[in-house]
Amino acid sequence: MRKAYVLLAILVLSSVVFPTTEVTVDDCSITVDVKVGFAGDGASDEFIKKFEDGVKKIWQGKDFTYGDCECPVEIKLETKKFVTCYQAGKDYHCFDVQETDGFYYSYVRHTLYSDRSFWRDGKMRAARGNVSTSNTGNILAHEFGHLMGLKDEYYYVYYYFYVNEDGTVASGPHAVKTSEWNGKKDDIQDNAPEGAKVVLARKKDGTNHYVKYQDGVPTDSIMLNIDGTPKAYQHHIDAIVGGAGIECPDECCCGNGRVELGKGEECDYKASPEGCMEGEKCTNDCVCEIEELPAICGDGQIDGEEECDYAATPDGCPPEHTCSPECACFFDPPTFEEDMDIISPAEGAVLTFPEPVELSFGDPSRIVYINYWIGEALVYQSEDPGYMYMLEPEMIGEGEHVLTVQAFNMEMADTNRSVSFTVEMPE
């Protein structure tokens, strides 16, 4: 906005594309990175801090979004001090900072804003400009907007005046003495369009003009007005990101609370209703899937994350495993609960003649088979718990031996008993 002490203007130059301003999108988040250099007598740390604070106040920490899918937009600023702007090269925008008091023309020399070639692959051409230590934070935030490709949201309309022989100045139908300009400003204001702001020329001959605002622009827009508490608006973000040619991907609509069928969504998990059919649930990828019922341990159904259900038949556990009250499988080998004992031969017996092996069981009906071992050799296997295996001394041979009887029950659990005996052959 033009004031008596400042003129915000844009001059047109051409330059090559370098990442001085870059717009990128990553996983539905859009970032605008702006690199700004400062040179000149006024480029103090204090001034750079004022520039950063002005940018932060207007452009940073806001809930900006872009596109139908409302990708969040963050604006970042990187600053650096140079001896001269020439030293900044092509990697930084650069301001020559003047030490002045009061009025100063601040401006950015930039390329054409109406031309998409202003951006290339989301990057902007470098710009140069002049600012002053007398500039307010709002003025600096306005100039920062130009570094992101934004135009002024006002324009000047000029008309000519001339000095008459009687010392008056003619402007349209009005004749105003130069000595009375300040008092006659309202006359010129009346001749300007509604809402325009009149600015009188400082010279006796030249061009008078008024400032005209763009239609539909909020009067507190930072690119229109630097007085009071100006703001950055959504249309600024749309111009920055859209001008850079960056898009908010369709998949970023998932989770925005609206079912965007045209964006490839079947539903939206934040929408109410979600958009799925009865019995279906909307996933975090905005796809409808059959809804799994919550697992209830002990309801006789194996659901959700349950390994098993102790009330189900079968309970869902593998062999030799049991389903716990928490519906988790644990290893539970079968146990041999039937009593078994070797009645004969007795421990330490001396065998000279054949002798049967006599066994006793608490519940012989549950015994399915029996193994007979002498030492490490399996010598016989029987499925009849009442059968008596015969020890033959001649076949066994003289000396000390160990008889082991191994019995298996219906659950295939086993137990064993052992006795030692000696074989002596008769003379």
Short mmCIF file of C-alpha atoms in Angstrom, two decimals:
data_model
loop_
_atom_site.label_atom_id
_atom_site.label_comp_id
_atom_site.label_asym_id
_atom_site.label_seq_id
_atom_site.Cartn_x
_atom_site.Cartn_y
_atom_site.Cartn_z
CA MET A 1 0.00 0.00 0.00
CA ARG A 2 1.36 3.46 -0.83
CA LYS A 3 1.85 5.93 2.02
CA ALA A 4 3.48 9.36 2.24
CA TYR A 5 6.60 7.65 3.56
CA VAL A 6 6.80 4.52 1.46
CA LEU A 7 6.10 3.22 -2.01
CA LEU A 8 5.77 -0.52 -2.51
CA ALA A 9 6.40 -1.29 -6.14
CA ILE A 10 7.47 -4.09 -8.46
CA LEU A 11 9.90 -3.67 -11.32
CA VAL A 12 10.18 -6.29 -14.06
CA LEU A 13 13.44 -8.08 -14.83
CA SER A 14 14.33 -11.49 -16.16
CA SER A 15 16.54 -14.03 -14.44
CA VAL A 16 17.26 -17.74 -14.38
CA VAL A 17 15.56 -20.22 -12.09
CA PHE A 18 17.34 -21.12 -8.85
CA PRO A 19 15.89 -22.44 -5.59
CA THR A 20 15.53 -19.04 -3.90
CA THR A 21 11.86 -19.82 -3.37
CA GLU A 22 10.83 -23.45 -3.67
CA VAL A 23 7.45 -25.12 -3.15
CA THR A 24 7.45 -28.87 -2.46
CA VAL A 25 4.90 -31.47 -1.43
CA ASP A 26 5.78 -34.46 0.73
CA ASP A 27 3.24 -36.93 2.12
CA CYS A 28 0.35 -34.44 1.84
CA SER A 29 2.31 -31.57 3.45
CA ILE A 30 3.30 -28.57 1.31
CA THR A 31 6.31 -26.43 2.23
CA VAL A 32 7.27 -23.02 0.83
CA ASP A 33 10.98 -22.41 1.48
CA VAL A 34 12.19 -18.85 0.90
CA LYS A 35 15.88 -17.88 1.10
CA VAL A 36 16.48 -14.16 1.64
CA GLY A 37 19.82 -12.37 1.83
CA PHE A 38 20.56 -8.88 3.14
CA ALA A 39 23.40 -6.52 2.27
CA GLY A 40 24.26 -2.85 2.71
CA ASP A 41 24.85 -0.50 5.62
CA GLY A 42 21.49 -1.24 7.22
CA ALA A 43 21.76 -5.05 7.13
CA SER A 44 22.26 -5.42 10.88
CA ASP A 45 21.24 -8.39 12.98
CA GLU A 46 18.58 -6.15 14.51
CA PHE A 47 17.08 -5.35 11.11
CA ILE A 48 17.14 -8.99 9.99
CA LYS A 49 15.35 -9.88 13.23
CA LYS A 50 12.70 -7.25 12.41
CA PHE A 51 12.28 -8.80 8.94
CA GLU A 52 11.94 -12.29 10.43
CA ASP A 53 9.42 -11.09 13.03
CA GLY A 54 7.35 -9.34 10.36
CA VAL A 55 7.25 -12.51 8.26
CA LYS A 56 6.42 -14.65 11.28
CA LYS A 57 3.55 -12.39 12.30
CA ILE A 58 1.86 -12.45 8.89
CA TRP A 59 2.94 -15.67 7.16
CA GLN A 60 4.01 -18.28 9.71
CA GLY A 61 2.18 -20.36 12.29
CA LYS A 62 -1.11 -20.17 10.40
CA ASP A 63 -3.51 -22.95 9.44
CA PHE A 64 -2.95 -22.53 5.71
CA THR A 65 -4.09 -25.31 3.37
CA TYR A 66 -4.17 -25.86 -0.38
CA GLY A 67 -6.39 -27.74 -2.79
CA ASP A 68 -9.61 -29.71 -2.49
CA CYS A 69 -7.85 -32.19 -0.23
CA GLU A 70 -6.62 -29.37 2.04
CA CYS A 71 -2.93 -30.22 2.24
CA PRO A 72 -1.39 -28.19 5.11
CA VAL A 73 0.97 -25.44 3.92
CA GLU A 74 3.96 -24.22 5.91
CA ILE A 75 6.04 -21.18 4.96
CA LYS A 76 9.69 -21.23 6.02
CA LEU A 77 12.25 -18.43 5.90
CA GLU A 78 16.03 -18.74 5.74
CA THR A 79 18.02 -15.51 6.13
CA LYS A 80 21.68 -14.73 5.52
CA LYS A 81 23.85 -11.62 5.62
CA PHE A 82 26.11 -10.69 2.67
CA VAL A 83 28.59 -7.90 2.02
CA THR A 84 26.83 -7.12 -1.26
CA CYS A 85 23.85 -8.64 -3.02
CA TYR A 86 26.21 -9.60 -5.83
CA GLN A 87 27.82 -11.96 -3.32
CA ALA A 88 24.44 -13.61 -2.74
CA GLY A 89 24.62 -14.92 -6.29
CA LYS A 90 21.71 -16.92 -7.65
CA ASP A 91 20.95 -18.89 -4.50
CA TYR A 92 19.26 -16.13 -2.49
CA HIS A 93 16.84 -13.33 -3.06
CA CYS A 94 18.62 -10.27 -1.74
CA PHE A 95 17.67 -6.86 -0.34
CA ASP A 96 20.02 -3.89 -0.24
CA VAL A 97 19.16 -2.39 3.14
CA GLN A 98 19.41 1.41 3.34
CA GLU A 99 19.82 3.34 6.57
CA THR A 100 17.13 6.02 6.36
CA ASP A 101 14.58 7.81 8.48
CA GLY A 102 11.05 8.45 7.34
CA PHE A 103 10.11 8.16 3.69
CA TYR A 104 11.77 5.47 1.57
CA TYR A 105 10.77 3.63 -1.61
CA SER A 106 10.87 -0.10 -0.88
CA TYR A 107 10.55 -2.43 -3.82
CA VAL A 108 11.31 -5.82 -5.32
CA ARG A 109 12.73 -6.24 -8.81
CA HIS A 110 11.06 -9.34 -10.15
CA THR A 111 9.89 -11.13 -13.25
CA LEU A 112 6.39 -11.10 -14.74
CA TYR A 113 3.81 -12.46 -12.32
CA SER A 114 1.30 -13.32 -15.01
CA ASP A 115 3.68 -15.75 -16.69
CA ARG A 116 3.84 -19.36 -15.46
CA SER A 117 7.52 -19.43 -16.55
CA PHE A 118 8.06 -17.33 -13.43
CA TRP A 119 8.17 -20.77 -11.78
CA ARG A 120 9.96 -23.87 -12.99
CA ASP A 121 9.63 -27.21 -11.23
CA GLY A 122 8.29 -25.45 -8.16
CA LYS A 123 11.27 -23.06 -8.01
CA MET A 124 11.36 -19.30 -8.48
CA ARG A 125 13.76 -16.93 -10.18
CA ALA A 126 15.97 -14.88 -7.86
CA ALA A 127 14.87 -11.33 -7.06
CA ARG A 128 16.67 -8.22 -5.88
CA GLY A 129 15.23 -5.26 -4.05
CA ASN A 130 15.71 -2.33 -1.73
CA VAL A 131 14.34 -1.88 1.76
CA SER A 132 15.08 0.51 4.58
CA THR A 133 15.74 0.38 8.29
CA SER A 134 12.74 2.68 8.64
CA ASN A 135 10.38 0.09 7.14
CA THR A 136 7.86 -1.46 9.49
CA GLY A 137 7.43 -5.19 9.94
CA ASN A 138 4.24 -5.00 7.87
CA ILE A 139 6.10 -3.41 4.96
CA LEU A 140 8.77 -6.10 5.10
CA ALA A 141 6.11 -8.84 5.23
CA HIS A 142 4.50 -7.25 2.15
CA GLU A 143 7.81 -7.35 0.27
CA PHE A 144 8.26 -10.96 1.40
CA GLY A 145 4.97 -11.74 -0.32
CA HIS A 146 6.50 -10.57 -3.61
CA LEU A 147 9.31 -13.10 -3.08
CA MET A 148 6.65 -15.82 -3.20
CA GLY A 149 5.21 -14.55 -6.48
CA LEU A 150 2.39 -12.39 -5.15
CA LYS A 151 1.34 -9.16 -6.86
CA ASP A 152 0.26 -5.91 -5.30
CA GLU A 153 -3.50 -5.92 -4.80
CA TYR A 154 -3.86 -2.28 -5.75
CA TYR A 155 -2.93 -0.30 -8.83
CA TYR A 156 -2.48 3.34 -9.75
CA VAL A 157 -4.66 5.28 -12.19
CA TYR A 158 -2.96 8.42 -13.49
CA TYR A 159 -4.25 11.62 -15.00
CA TYR A 160 -2.33 14.75 -16.00
CA PHE A 161 -2.56 18.26 -14.64
CA TYR A 162 -0.93 21.50 -15.74
CA VAL A 163 -0.22 24.96 -14.34
CA ASN A 164 -2.43 27.76 -15.68
CA GLU A 165 -1.19 31.30 -16.28
CA ASP A 166 -3.00 32.47 -13.16
CA GLY A 167 -1.06 30.01 -11.02
CA THR A 168 -3.81 27.49 -10.69
CA VAL A 169 -3.43 23.81 -11.46
CA ALA A 170 -6.07 22.22 -13.65
CA SER A 171 -7.00 18.62 -12.99
CA GLY A 172 -10.02 17.42 -14.87
CA PRO A 173 -12.87 19.84 -14.14
CA HIS A 174 -11.07 21.16 -11.06
CA ALA A 175 -8.69 24.13 -10.80
CA VAL A 176 -6.59 24.05 -7.65
CA LYS A 177 -3.87 26.49 -6.61
CA THR A 178 -0.63 24.77 -5.75
CA SER A 179 -0.58 26.61 -2.45
CA GLU A 180 -3.98 25.14 -1.63
CA TRP A 181 -3.44 21.51 -2.59
CA ASN A 182 -3.64 20.25 0.95
CA GLY A 183 -6.91 22.06 1.46
CA LYS A 184 -8.36 20.99 -1.86
CA LYS A 185 -7.62 17.28 -1.65
CA ASP A 186 -11.31 16.55 -1.14
CA ASP A 187 -12.10 18.13 -4.51
CA ILE A 188 -9.90 15.64 -6.28
CA GLN A 189 -11.22 12.85 -4.08
CA ASP A 190 -14.72 13.63 -5.31
CA ASN A 191 -13.56 13.09 -8.87
CA ALA A 192 -11.99 9.70 -8.12
CA PRO A 193 -13.90 6.40 -8.17
CA GLU A 194 -15.68 5.29 -5.02
CA GLY A 195 -13.27 3.72 -2.53
CA ALA A 196 -10.16 5.10 -4.22
CA LYS A 197 -7.41 6.79 -2.25
CA VAL A 198 -6.10 10.07 -3.73
CA VAL A 199 -2.38 10.86 -3.66
CA LEU A 200 -1.30 14.33 -4.77
CA ALA A 201 1.82 14.78 -6.86
CA ARG A 202 4.73 16.53 -5.21
CA LYS A 203 5.80 18.50 -8.30
CA LYS A 204 4.11 21.51 -9.91
CA ASP A 205 3.86 19.76 -13.24
CA GLY A 206 3.50 16.03 -13.63
CA THR A 207 1.04 13.27 -13.03
CA ASN A 208 -1.57 13.12 -10.33
CA HIS A 209 -3.05 9.75 -9.53
CA TYR A 210 -5.33 7.77 -7.29
CA VAL A 211 -4.99 4.24 -5.93
CA LYS A 212 -7.65 1.72 -6.90
CA TYR A 213 -8.16 -1.51 -4.96
CA GLN A 214 -8.77 -4.80 -6.69
CA ASP A 215 -12.36 -5.96 -6.49
CA GLY A 216 -13.09 -8.59 -3.84
CA VAL A 217 -9.80 -8.18 -1.96
CA PRO A 218 -10.16 -7.78 1.83
CA THR A 219 -9.10 -4.30 2.87
CA ASP A 220 -6.73 -5.73 5.50
CA SER A 221 -4.89 -7.97 3.00
CA ILE A 222 -1.11 -7.74 3.46
CA MET A 223 -0.64 -7.30 -0.29
CA LEU A 224 -3.04 -4.34 -0.23
CA ASN A 225 -2.66 -2.63 3.10
CA ILE A 226 0.35 -2.23 5.38
CA ASP A 227 -1.50 -0.25 8.06
CA GLY A 228 -2.95 -1.66 11.27
CA THR A 229 -3.06 -5.44 11.48
CA PRO A 230 -3.03 -6.81 7.93
CA LYS A 231 -3.38 -10.52 7.23
CA ALA A 232 -2.39 -13.19 4.77
CA TYR A 233 -5.41 -14.89 3.21
CA GLN A 234 -6.22 -18.19 1.53
CA HIS A 235 -6.18 -16.60 -1.92
CA HIS A 236 -2.51 -15.72 -1.30
CA ILE A 237 -1.68 -19.36 -0.57
CA ASP A 238 -3.62 -20.48 -3.65
CA ALA A 239 -1.62 -18.05 -5.79
CA ILE A 240 1.73 -19.15 -4.33
CA VAL A 241 1.27 -22.92 -4.48
CA GLY A 242 -0.84 -22.89 -7.65
CA GLY A 243 1.60 -20.54 -9.35
CA ALA A 244 4.41 -22.97 -8.58
CA GLY A 245 2.45 -25.76 -10.27
CA ILE A 246 2.29 -27.89 -7.13
CA GLU A 247 -0.80 -30.03 -6.51
CA CYS A 248 -2.28 -31.52 -3.36
CA PRO A 249 -2.54 -35.26 -4.26
CA ASP A 250 -5.99 -36.85 -4.42
CA GLU A 251 -5.08 -39.42 -1.78
CA CYS A 252 -4.63 -36.59 0.71
CA CYS A 253 -8.43 -36.17 0.82
CA CYS A 254 -8.60 -39.33 2.94
CA GLY A 255 -9.38 -38.25 6.50
CA ASN A 256 -10.71 -34.78 5.71
CA GLY A 257 -14.20 -35.68 6.90
CA ARG A 258 -15.75 -35.72 3.41
CA VAL A 259 -16.34 -38.73 1.16
CA GLU A 260 -14.56 -37.73 -2.07
CA LEU A 261 -15.70 -40.39 -4.55
CA GLY A 262 -14.00 -38.50 -7.37
CA LYS A 263 -10.69 -38.74 -5.51
CA GLY A 264 -10.70 -42.54 -5.39
CA GLU A 265 -12.29 -42.85 -1.94
CA GLU A 266 -14.94 -45.41 -1.03
CA CYS A 267 -15.52 -43.73 2.34
CA ASP A 268 -13.90 -41.36 4.83
CA TYR A 269 -13.20 -42.54 8.36
CA LYS A 270 -13.73 -39.03 9.75
CA ALA A 271 -17.03 -38.47 7.96
CA SER A 272 -20.41 -39.06 9.56
CA PRO A 273 -21.71 -41.29 8.11
CA GLU A 274 -18.48 -42.86 6.87
CA GLY A 275 -19.99 -43.95 3.56
CA CYS A 276 -19.75 -47.74 3.97
CA MET A 277 -22.59 -50.25 3.89
CA GLU A 278 -23.95 -51.90 7.02
CA GLY A 279 -21.48 -54.43 8.39
CA GLU A 280 -18.54 -52.60 6.82
CA LYS A 281 -15.97 -50.28 8.33
CA CYS A 282 -13.93 -47.47 6.73
CA THR A 283 -10.18 -48.07 6.98
CA ASN A 284 -7.45 -45.44 7.37
CA ASP A 285 -6.98 -45.74 3.59
CA CYS A 286 -10.63 -44.74 3.04
CA VAL A 287 -11.61 -48.21 1.76
CA CYS A 288 -14.66 -50.12 3.01
CA GLU A 289 -13.92 -53.51 4.57
CA ILE A 290 -16.09 -56.04 6.37
CA GLU A 291 -16.12 -55.02 10.01
CA GLU A 292 -14.70 -57.59 12.41
CA LEU A 293 -16.76 -58.03 15.54
CA PRO A 294 -14.94 -57.30 18.78
CA ALA A 295 -13.41 -60.42 20.29
CA ILE A 296 -15.15 -61.65 23.46
CA CYS A 297 -13.16 -64.39 25.17
CA GLY A 298 -15.37 -67.30 26.18
CA ASP A 299 -18.24 -66.64 23.77
CA GLY A 300 -17.49 -69.81 21.81
CA GLN A 301 -16.29 -67.83 18.75
CA ILE A 302 -12.67 -67.27 17.72
CA ASP A 303 -12.69 -63.58 16.71
CA GLY A 304 -10.25 -60.72 16.22
CA GLU A 305 -6.88 -61.29 17.84
CA GLU A 306 -7.95 -64.40 19.80
CA GLU A 307 -5.72 -67.46 19.31
CA CYS A 308 -8.48 -69.71 20.54
CA ASP A 309 -11.65 -69.74 22.60
CA TYR A 310 -11.91 -72.19 25.48
CA ALA A 311 -15.69 -72.44 24.95
CA ALA A 312 -15.36 -73.33 21.26
CA THR A 313 -15.24 -76.86 19.81
CA PRO A 314 -12.56 -77.30 18.67
CA ASP A 315 -10.93 -74.61 20.77
CA GLY A 316 -8.48 -73.60 18.00
CA CYS A 317 -5.25 -74.75 19.62
CA PRO A 318 -2.78 -77.22 18.05
CA PRO A 319 -2.17 -80.69 19.54
CA GLU A 320 -0.77 -80.80 23.07
CA HIS A 321 -1.87 -77.20 23.61
CA THR A 322 -4.71 -75.90 25.74
CA CYS A 323 -6.75 -72.69 25.44
CA SER A 324 -6.33 -70.51 28.52
CA PRO A 325 -9.08 -68.39 30.18
CA GLU A 326 -7.49 -65.45 28.33
CA CYS A 327 -8.07 -67.23 25.00
CA ALA A 328 -4.38 -67.87 24.33
CA CYS A 329 -2.89 -71.28 23.51
CA PHE A 330 -0.22 -72.71 25.81
CA PHE A 331 1.75 -75.95 25.63
CA ASP A 332 0.07 -78.58 27.80
CA PRO A 333 1.47 -82.09 27.21
CA PRO A 334 -0.75 -84.98 28.37
CA THR A 335 0.00 -86.54 31.75
CA PHE A 336 0.11 -90.22 32.76
CA GLU A 337 -2.13 -90.38 35.78
CA GLU A 338 -2.60 -94.19 35.94
CA ASP A 339 -0.55 -96.03 38.61
CA MET A 340 1.95 -98.64 37.32
CA ASP A 341 4.39 -100.88 39.12
CA ILE A 342 6.63 -103.89 38.40
CA ILE A 343 5.67 -106.73 40.75
CA SER A 344 8.26 -109.17 39.43
CA PRO A 345 11.08 -109.61 39.05
CA ALA A 346 11.93 -107.87 42.29
CA GLU A 347 14.74 -105.36 42.52
CA GLY A 348 18.06 -107.26 42.68
CA ALA A 349 16.57 -110.63 41.75
CA VAL A 350 18.87 -113.42 40.51
CA LEU A 351 17.41 -115.28 37.56
CA THR A 352 18.50 -118.81 36.74
CA PHE A 353 15.31 -119.94 35.02
CA PRO A 354 12.71 -118.16 32.84
CA GLU A 355 10.56 -115.71 34.81
CA PRO A 356 7.51 -113.66 33.71
CA VAL A 357 7.34 -109.86 34.07
CA GLU A 358 4.27 -109.11 36.15
CA LEU A 359 2.85 -105.56 36.14
CA SER A 360 0.10 -103.76 38.03
CA PHE A 361 -1.99 -100.77 36.83
CA GLY A 362 -4.48 -98.54 38.63
CA ASP A 363 -6.69 -98.47 35.50
CA PRO A 364 -5.46 -101.05 32.98
CA SER A 365 -8.34 -100.15 30.61
CA ARG A 366 -6.59 -96.87 29.76
CA ILE A 367 -3.29 -98.51 28.79
CA VAL A 368 -2.84 -98.75 25.01
CA TYR A 369 0.58 -100.38 24.69
CA ILE A 370 3.71 -101.29 26.64
CA ASN A 371 7.39 -101.35 25.66
CA TYR A 372 9.88 -103.71 27.33
CA TRP A 373 13.54 -102.69 27.35
CA ILE A 374 16.58 -104.56 28.54
CA GLY A 375 19.32 -102.04 28.73
CA GLU A 376 18.95 -99.86 25.64
CA ALA A 377 17.36 -102.59 23.52
CA LEU A 378 13.62 -102.67 22.88
CA VAL A 379 12.89 -106.38 23.23
CA TYR A 380 9.09 -106.49 23.09
CA GLN A 381 5.95 -104.37 22.59
CA SER A 382 2.48 -105.39 23.74
CA GLU A 383 -0.99 -103.84 23.50
CA ASP A 384 -2.33 -106.07 26.33
CA PRO A 385 -1.65 -104.77 29.85
CA GLY A 386 -2.46 -108.25 31.19
CA TYR A 387 0.19 -109.94 29.08
CA MET A 388 3.25 -111.24 30.95
CA TYR A 389 6.47 -110.98 29.04
CA MET A 390 8.88 -113.85 29.79
CA LEU A 391 12.50 -113.15 30.71
CA GLU A 392 14.70 -115.89 29.17
CA PRO A 393 18.11 -116.05 30.95
CA GLU A 394 19.70 -117.94 28.09
CA MET A 395 18.68 -115.24 25.63
CA ILE A 396 19.63 -112.40 27.93
CA GLY A 397 23.03 -113.71 28.97
CA GLU A 398 24.84 -113.79 32.28
CA GLY A 399 25.55 -110.66 34.27
CA GLU A 400 23.73 -107.62 35.62
CA HIS A 401 20.90 -106.11 33.57
CA VAL A 402 18.22 -103.40 33.83
CA LEU A 403 14.61 -104.07 32.87
CA THR A 404 12.59 -100.96 31.92
CA VAL A 405 8.85 -101.07 31.29
CA GLN A 406 7.34 -98.06 29.42
CA ALA A 407 3.53 -97.74 29.34
CA PHE A 408 1.38 -95.34 27.23
CA ASN A 409 -2.17 -94.24 28.06
CA MET A 410 -4.97 -93.06 25.74
CA GLU A 411 -3.61 -89.48 25.64
CA MET A 412 -0.25 -90.93 24.55
CA ALA A 413 1.35 -89.80 27.78
CA ASP A 414 3.92 -92.28 29.04
CA THR A 415 5.59 -93.43 32.23
CA ASN A 416 8.25 -96.01 32.96
CA ARG A 417 9.57 -98.18 35.80
CA SER A 418 12.89 -100.02 36.05
CA VAL A 419 14.40 -102.87 38.12
CA SER A 420 17.89 -104.37 38.15
CA PHE A 421 18.46 -108.13 38.05
CA THR A 422 21.27 -110.62 37.56
CA VAL A 423 21.31 -113.69 35.33
CA GLU A 424 23.25 -116.75 36.54
CA MET A 425 23.26 -119.85 34.41
CA PRO A 426 22.98 -123.20 36.30
CA GLU A 427 26.03 -125.47 36.25
#
